[in-house]
C-alpha cells in the first residue's frame, strides 16, 4: 500500500484526538515531573528525603483517594481521578491486525486483572494460530511497500509516534501502572519518557546512518546496503510492557520491517491503548498485536515459517525452545534471558559523608525499582568488609524508608508484583533464603497492605545477608529482594561477581577511577554501570554475556539485528578475467 | 538434588497427560520473568542434550535441569507444586488457570560448607 504523505502530515485522527482530550487537563505538578529532567530529579530527591526523615508526616500528607466506586465502574483502589486522567481502559479490546481492532477468530477473551488489587480491568483476546496467521498475512502484505518506504518517511512517522505518545504521557503512564502494578511516578518519570525517547532515537539514527563502500580495486567496488529482514515476530515480557514493546518495535520498524508482536498475558492491555493512539500513523499491517497465552499464541508465532526473525525476552528454558524453532526455520534470534547482577561497593565510597555517598546508598536501594522485576535488578550486593557495618546501616535505613502503597499514588516508591504467581515465586525464594541460613536484615515477608489493597500482590523490600553459593545469590528472584555478601579486596570482589551463570548487568561504585576501569572490563556482563545503576538511554546497548542471552537491544547496533546486508559487488572493468 | 511433586501438581500432570499424551518432560528454567518455573513439554518438542541432568521423575515424567544450573542449585531438593496462575510461556500448563511452581528444600551435600 502506498503511504500517502498527506496522511502522514496530518496524523490527527478523531480517535486519537478524543483520547488526547481525555488527558488534556494535566496536573501541572505531574507535567513538571515528566517534562523537565532536573525538576524530576529534584522532586524525587525531595520526596525521598522527606520520606526518609518524616515518613509519618509524608504518609499523612498523601492526597487521599476517594473511597467510593468510581465512574468507570472499578473500585476506589483503581481510581485515577487524582492523576487528572480518566480510567484509561475500555471494557474489551480486539487484536490489532491490519490497522484495526478485530475480534479473535475463536471469539474467546480472557480477563485482565490489575495487580494493585487483582480486580478485572478489561478483557483481551485469547488468540490462537488463526489470529497469528491473520496477523502474518497483514504483515506480509504491508511489507511489500513498507520495506521500500524511504527513510525520511519512516523517520517522520516514528517521530510522530513519539509526539502522540508524549501528548498522552499521563494517560499511558496510568494505563501502565494499572496493568503492571509499578509505581505511577516510575511510569511518568522513567517508563514513558524512555518509550518516547526510543522512538525518537531510532527516528533520528536512521537519518544519519549510511552504508559503506569498499574499494576492492580501482574498477571494483563493494557497496554495502542495509535491507530489512521482512516480517519479524516479537514476544514481549510483562515487567516493562510498553518499554519492552518499544525496544523491539522501534528498531524493527526503523529498519523497514513489519512486526507481529505478542504482549505478555499478564500485562496485555497497555499496548492496546498505545495502538489505539498511534495505529493510524502507520500503514495497516506494519504493526500487528496479537494478545493471548504463550502456548496458544506465542508458540505459533515463534515457530512460524513465515517470520524472518524472532525476538524474545524471558527465561532460559523457553529461550532454548525458541532457538530450536529458529534452528528449524534457519532464522536469526535475539534473546534476553535475565541475570543475577552484582552491585559492588568499594570501601572508598565511605571516605566522605557527601552527596556521592548518598548516591551510592541510593544505588544499593535500586533493587526496589519496578519491584525488582527487572532483568538487570542489582539483586546481589557486594560490600567491602572494611565498610560493611556502617554502609549496611545506611542502606537498611534507606530501604526501610521505601514507601510501599497503592502504585497509583505519586508518593509510592514500590508497588505491586505483576501477578499472583510472581508473588508466589518470590515467596518461595523468601522461604528458601531463610532455609539456606541467610540472615534477614529487613523485610522478608509479604507486605500486608490495607485500604482495598489486601487482595493485591505486595512484597516487603528485603535484604538477605549470606554467601554467594546460596541459591538466593544464584537465581533471579525477580522481586524486591537483594542478597548481600562481603568481599576482602578487588580480586575477591571480581571472583564473586563473575561466579554466576548470567552476565547481564553490574554496578561498580568507587571514587577510584582505576578500580572502576579494571572492574568494568573484567566483569563478564553486557553492561557495567559505573557509579550509577538502572540507566537505560536509547543509545546505550543492552544485552548479556553467558546465559543472559544472545544479541543486544537498544542502540543503533540494534538496527543490524533487524537487517540483512546487501553487498552489491560491482565491476567497472571492461575486460574479462581470462579463466574461460 | 532430588525432585518430588505435591498432590496438586500430580493432579495437574494427570490432566496434562489426558490432553497431550503420556510422553511429556519437565525442564527447570532459570533467568528472568518466568525464570525458576518448571516447564512441561511434549517430550519430542524439547531437545534435551548432554548438558542436561535428569534429576528424577514426577508423575512418571522425567525432570531435567541444565548441568550448570544443577551445579548452582545442587544444595536443594525441588518440590514441584501447583498454584493458580496463567502458566509459563509455552509450557503445557499455560492457559489452564493453574501452573507449576518450584519450591525448594535444603539438601546440603557433605562436601559443601556454607557460611
XYZ file of C-alpha atoms in Angstrom, chain A residues 29-456:
428
model
C 2.844 19.208 39.092
C 2.873 15.924 37.217
C 3.720 17.671 33.985
C 6.812 19.099 35.618
C 7.908 15.671 36.762
C 7.854 14.194 33.310
C 8.961 17.062 31.129
C 11.827 18.592 32.998
C 14.565 16.208 33.911
C 16.100 18.423 36.534
C 12.723 19.065 38.038
C 12.097 15.316 38.115
C 15.344 14.631 39.849
C 14.739 17.393 42.344
C 11.244 16.231 43.034
C 12.236 12.611 43.512
C 15.163 13.650 45.659
C 12.982 15.882 47.760
C 10.326 13.249 48.100
C 12.917 10.656 49.090
C 14.423 12.950 51.674
C 11.067 13.780 53.136
C 10.127 10.148 53.221
C 13.342 9.244 54.938
C 13.147 11.842 57.613
C 9.480 12.360 58.112
C 7.861 9.186 56.936
C 4.813 9.523 59.157
C 4.204 13.109 58.207
C 4.565 12.328 54.499
C 2.146 9.452 54.702
C -0.397 11.677 56.363
C 0.205 14.203 53.614
C -0.695 11.822 50.792
C -3.720 13.031 48.980
C -6.438 10.576 49.846
C -8.093 8.746 47.023
C -11.858 8.601 47.024
C -13.371 5.674 48.848
C -16.414 5.008 46.710
C -16.707 3.107 43.481
C -15.591 5.432 40.736
C -17.318 6.373 37.483
C -15.528 3.779 35.371
C -17.044 1.030 37.480
C -13.800 -0.001 39.138
C -13.225 0.139 42.870
C -11.703 3.108 44.682
C -8.253 1.480 44.754
C -8.099 1.842 40.980
C -9.414 5.405 40.890
C -7.294 7.592 38.607
C -9.094 10.922 39.055
C -6.362 12.340 41.353
C -3.978 11.969 38.392
C -6.347 14.094 36.279
C -6.798 11.310 33.750
C -9.871 9.199 33.103
C -9.762 5.448 33.656
C -7.721 4.533 30.563
C -9.207 1.200 29.563
C -12.249 0.148 27.603
C -14.098 -2.937 28.757
C -12.823 -5.050 25.877
C -10.103 -4.947 23.214
C -9.682 -6.856 19.979
C -6.394 -7.839 18.386
C -4.813 -5.011 16.421
C -4.417 -6.518 12.949
C -4.085 -4.764 9.613
C -4.748 -1.330 11.070
C -7.869 -2.116 13.057
C -9.084 -3.857 16.162
C -10.618 -7.195 15.276
C -12.304 -9.935 17.277
C -10.259 -13.076 17.862
C -11.304 -15.768 15.374
C -12.386 -18.093 18.165
C -14.387 -15.338 19.871
C -12.535 -16.155 23.116
C -11.368 -13.460 25.538
C -9.767 -13.539 28.954
C -9.937 -11.235 31.953
C -7.038 -8.891 32.521
C -6.578 -8.016 36.190
C -4.670 -5.190 37.840
C -2.033 -6.418 40.296
C -2.949 -3.477 42.513
C -5.918 -5.470 43.877
C -6.431 -8.254 41.291
C -9.628 -6.698 40.032
C -10.615 -7.202 36.392
C -9.837 -4.034 34.405
C -10.620 -5.190 30.876
C -10.880 -8.186 28.606
C -8.426 -9.060 25.865
C -8.404 -11.713 23.128
C -7.350 -15.271 23.841
C -5.881 -15.715 20.387
C -4.693 -18.836 18.636
C -2.884 -19.897 15.458
C -5.612 -18.469 13.226
C -5.184 -14.983 14.649
C -1.392 -15.245 14.353
C -1.859 -16.287 10.712
C -4.143 -13.327 10.038
C -1.563 -11.018 11.587
C 1.206 -12.578 9.497
C -0.919 -12.183 6.346
C -1.382 -8.486 7.116
C 2.303 -8.005 7.913
C 3.470 -9.705 4.723
C 1.078 -7.635 2.641
C 2.280 -4.439 4.300
C 5.963 -5.297 3.958
C 5.852 -5.023 0.170
C 5.587 -1.243 0.495
C 6.888 -0.586 3.982
C 10.213 -2.278 3.280
C 10.763 0.155 0.426
C 9.495 3.281 2.151
C 12.138 5.960 2.072
C 13.994 6.505 5.279
C 12.807 10.077 5.741
C 9.201 8.924 5.663
C 9.836 6.152 8.171
C 11.746 8.535 10.402
C 8.952 11.120 10.262
C 6.381 8.506 11.222
C 8.479 7.357 14.172
C 8.821 10.956 15.311
C 5.073 11.455 15.058
C 4.509 8.319 17.121
C 6.779 9.822 19.775
C 4.865 13.110 19.658
C 1.493 11.426 20.129
C 2.803 9.275 22.974
C 4.271 12.353 24.624
C 0.947 14.186 24.415
C -0.689 11.217 26.101
C 2.072 10.508 28.583
C -0.044 10.732 31.720
C -2.784 8.566 30.269
C -0.333 5.876 29.121
C 1.610 6.038 32.388
C -1.620 5.483 34.298
C -2.518 2.596 31.993
C 0.896 1.013 32.580
C 0.573 1.443 36.335
C -2.825 -0.280 36.324
C -1.739 -3.102 34.036
C 1.607 -3.887 35.658
C 1.378 -2.565 39.230
C 4.513 -0.406 39.047
C 4.523 2.992 40.770
C 2.959 5.813 38.789
C 5.968 8.002 39.420
C 8.242 5.471 37.745
C 5.800 5.229 34.822
C 5.810 9.009 34.482
C 9.477 9.691 35.120
C 11.050 6.603 33.559
C 8.974 4.129 31.530
C 7.063 6.545 29.318
C 9.831 9.139 28.807
C 12.090 6.240 27.767
C 9.433 4.884 25.414
C 9.173 8.284 23.740
C 12.940 8.712 23.634
C 13.445 5.321 21.968
C 11.020 6.147 19.162
C 12.815 9.488 18.630
C 16.251 7.889 18.801
C 15.505 5.363 16.070
C 13.748 8.062 14.037
C 16.934 10.103 14.269
C 19.574 7.465 13.917
C 18.322 6.093 10.593
C 18.516 9.578 9.097
C 22.174 9.963 9.934
C 23.155 6.430 9.041
C 24.891 5.410 5.828
C 26.004 2.148 4.268
C 29.621 1.639 3.311
C 31.665 1.277 0.166
C 34.767 -0.854 -0.096
C 37.121 -0.086 -2.932
C 38.264 -3.568 -3.911
C 40.316 -2.187 -6.796
C 40.113 0.906 -8.919
C 37.500 -0.813 -11.067
C 35.730 -2.973 -8.477
C 33.569 -1.744 -5.646
C 31.556 -3.413 -2.927
C 28.553 -1.361 -1.873
C 27.068 -2.433 1.455
C 23.410 -1.547 1.690
C 21.281 -2.499 4.694
C 17.969 -4.145 3.830
C 15.121 -5.098 6.178
C 14.598 -8.750 7.096
C 10.875 -8.734 6.372
C 8.203 -9.778 8.852
C 9.509 -10.328 12.354
C 7.972 -11.977 15.408
C 8.393 -10.281 18.768
C 7.437 -11.583 22.206
C 7.316 -9.020 24.985
C 7.665 -9.638 28.735
C 5.415 -8.311 31.479
C 7.869 -6.244 33.511
C 8.018 -3.149 31.255
C 5.147 -3.795 28.827
C 5.324 -0.570 26.820
C 9.073 -0.055 27.063
C 9.931 -3.620 26.047
C 7.438 -3.418 23.175
C 9.135 -0.191 22.089
C 12.633 -1.664 22.395
C 11.503 -4.247 19.874
C 9.166 -2.256 17.641
C 11.126 0.973 17.169
C 14.314 -0.548 15.685
C 12.375 -3.158 13.685
C 10.172 -0.514 12.091
C 13.026 1.941 11.614
C 14.918 -0.774 9.748
C 11.919 -1.298 7.472
C 10.414 -4.478 8.923
C 6.808 -5.281 9.727
C 6.003 -6.858 13.067
C 3.660 -9.332 14.674
C 4.045 -8.711 18.364
C 2.614 -10.593 21.312
C 2.337 -8.876 24.682
C 2.619 -10.973 27.842
C -0.672 -12.421 29.046
C -0.011 -10.871 32.470
C 0.123 -7.337 31.001
C -1.737 -7.362 27.694
C -3.616 -4.076 27.832
C -1.350 -1.016 27.732
C -0.054 -1.888 24.251
C -3.658 -1.925 23.020
C -4.116 1.612 24.293
C -0.843 2.578 22.614
C -2.055 1.165 19.294
C -5.334 2.994 19.718
C -3.315 6.203 19.896
C -0.656 5.595 17.241
C -2.174 2.955 14.981
C -3.320 5.281 12.222
C 0.125 6.869 11.906
C 1.326 3.617 10.363
C 0.171 1.907 7.180
C -2.138 -1.032 8.023
C -0.272 -4.245 8.723
C 3.070 -2.722 9.694
C 2.422 -3.450 13.380
C 0.056 -6.233 14.398
C -0.641 -7.021 18.042
C -1.914 -10.482 18.895
C -2.921 -10.949 22.506
C -3.104 -14.339 24.122
C -1.331 -17.065 26.023
C 2.200 -18.181 25.320
C 1.281 -21.722 24.399
C -1.670 -20.780 22.204
C -0.440 -17.586 20.509
C 3.260 -17.167 21.349
C 4.314 -20.625 20.204
C 2.616 -20.445 16.771
C 4.323 -17.087 16.271
C 7.782 -18.202 17.426
C 7.647 -21.414 15.385
C 6.104 -19.897 12.260
C 7.843 -20.450 8.948
C 6.657 -17.013 7.914
C 8.809 -14.922 10.238
C 12.282 -13.744 9.286
C 13.413 -13.306 12.895
C 12.199 -13.876 16.413
C 12.989 -11.570 19.312
C 12.223 -12.820 22.788
C 12.650 -11.585 26.335
C 12.108 -14.179 29.042
C 13.911 -17.104 30.649
C 16.395 -19.784 29.689
C 14.250 -22.859 29.043
C 11.883 -21.007 26.701
C 14.921 -19.269 25.198
C 16.306 -22.676 24.250
C 12.961 -23.720 22.795
C 12.817 -20.566 20.715
C 16.315 -21.300 19.444
C 15.099 -24.763 18.488
C 12.251 -23.311 16.439
C 14.619 -20.794 14.878
C 17.030 -23.624 14.054
C 14.253 -25.455 12.226
C 13.397 -22.332 10.253
C 17.011 -21.111 9.949
C 16.211 -17.627 11.145
C 18.097 -15.286 13.464
C 17.097 -14.643 17.049
C 17.549 -12.053 19.744
C 17.233 -13.445 23.259
C 17.291 -11.596 26.530
C 17.067 -14.112 29.339
C 17.854 -12.345 32.575
C 20.691 -12.126 35.039
C 21.793 -12.039 38.622
C 23.580 -8.741 38.530
C 26.240 -7.836 41.107
C 26.276 -4.328 42.582
C 29.728 -3.752 44.066
C 30.599 -1.142 46.694
C 34.286 -0.444 47.391
C 35.471 0.931 50.738
C 36.388 4.355 49.336
C 32.717 5.235 48.867
C 32.678 5.913 52.611
C 35.756 8.137 52.634
C 33.459 11.136 52.868
C 29.909 11.630 54.036
C 28.857 13.589 50.976
C 26.446 13.643 48.063
C 28.344 10.820 46.348
C 27.918 8.524 49.332
C 24.239 9.369 49.305
C 24.165 8.411 45.617
C 25.851 5.087 46.445
C 23.244 4.355 49.105
C 20.511 5.034 46.568
C 22.404 2.812 44.121
C 22.096 -0.077 46.577
C 18.387 0.528 47.163
C 17.809 0.455 43.379
C 16.929 -3.242 43.822
C 13.443 -1.951 44.567
C 12.990 -0.276 41.192
C 9.998 -1.800 39.425
C 9.504 -4.074 42.492
C 12.735 -5.805 41.487
C 11.094 -7.085 38.315
C 13.974 -6.002 36.131
C 16.292 -8.394 34.299
C 19.213 -6.274 35.486
C 17.947 -5.929 39.053
C 21.012 -5.369 41.267
C 19.972 -8.424 43.228
C 23.437 -9.311 44.517
C 25.190 -6.639 46.539
C 28.906 -6.998 47.268
C 30.164 -4.705 50.016
C 33.816 -4.427 51.071
C 34.184 -5.821 54.570
C 36.016 -2.760 55.955
C 32.906 -0.598 55.492
C 30.300 -3.334 55.747
C 28.631 -2.484 59.075
C 28.486 1.274 58.576
C 27.387 1.055 54.951
C 24.747 -1.560 55.692
C 23.342 0.606 58.468
C 22.727 3.343 55.907
C 21.218 1.143 53.208
C 18.953 -0.699 55.625
C 17.625 2.642 56.880
C 17.067 3.812 53.294
C 15.356 0.543 52.370
C 13.062 0.795 55.381
C 12.075 4.275 54.203
C 10.854 2.972 50.831
C 7.154 3.857 50.702
C 5.045 0.870 49.723
C 1.467 1.680 48.891
C -1.039 1.869 46.072
C 1.133 2.408 42.972
C -1.360 4.960 41.684
C -0.264 7.365 44.443
C 2.519 9.734 43.395
C 4.382 9.177 46.673
C 4.531 5.407 46.303
C 8.044 4.085 45.631
C 7.267 0.394 45.371
C 4.035 -1.017 44.038
C 2.584 -4.454 43.339
C 4.267 -7.515 41.836
C 2.906 -8.084 38.339
C 0.966 -11.277 39.095
C -0.119 -13.526 41.924
C 2.068 -16.311 40.578
C 5.082 -13.977 40.543
C 4.362 -13.106 44.165
C 4.187 -16.834 44.943
C 7.567 -17.371 43.305
C 9.129 -14.557 45.322
C 7.591 -16.004 48.477
C 9.163 -19.365 47.639
C 12.573 -17.657 47.496
C 11.981 -15.738 50.749
C 11.262 -19.119 52.258
C 14.326 -20.715 50.648
C 16.645 -17.876 51.709
C 15.712 -18.427 55.335
C 16.152 -22.200 54.986
C 19.573 -21.664 53.409
C 20.592 -19.815 56.530
C 20.654 -16.307 55.087
C 20.046 -13.577 57.654
C 17.078 -11.304 57.012
C 18.357 -7.741 57.543
C 14.999 -6.213 56.666
C 11.693 -7.233 55.141
C 11.447 -10.910 54.295
C 7.677 -11.200 54.236
C 4.617 -10.499 52.166
C 3.563 -6.885 52.737
C 0.081 -6.827 54.139
C -1.410 -3.583 52.935
C -4.908 -2.436 53.757
C -7.462 0.051 52.433
C -8.534 -2.084 49.500
C -5.066 -3.455 48.704
C -5.467 -6.640 50.759
C -6.030 -8.610 47.568
C -3.030 -7.147 45.722
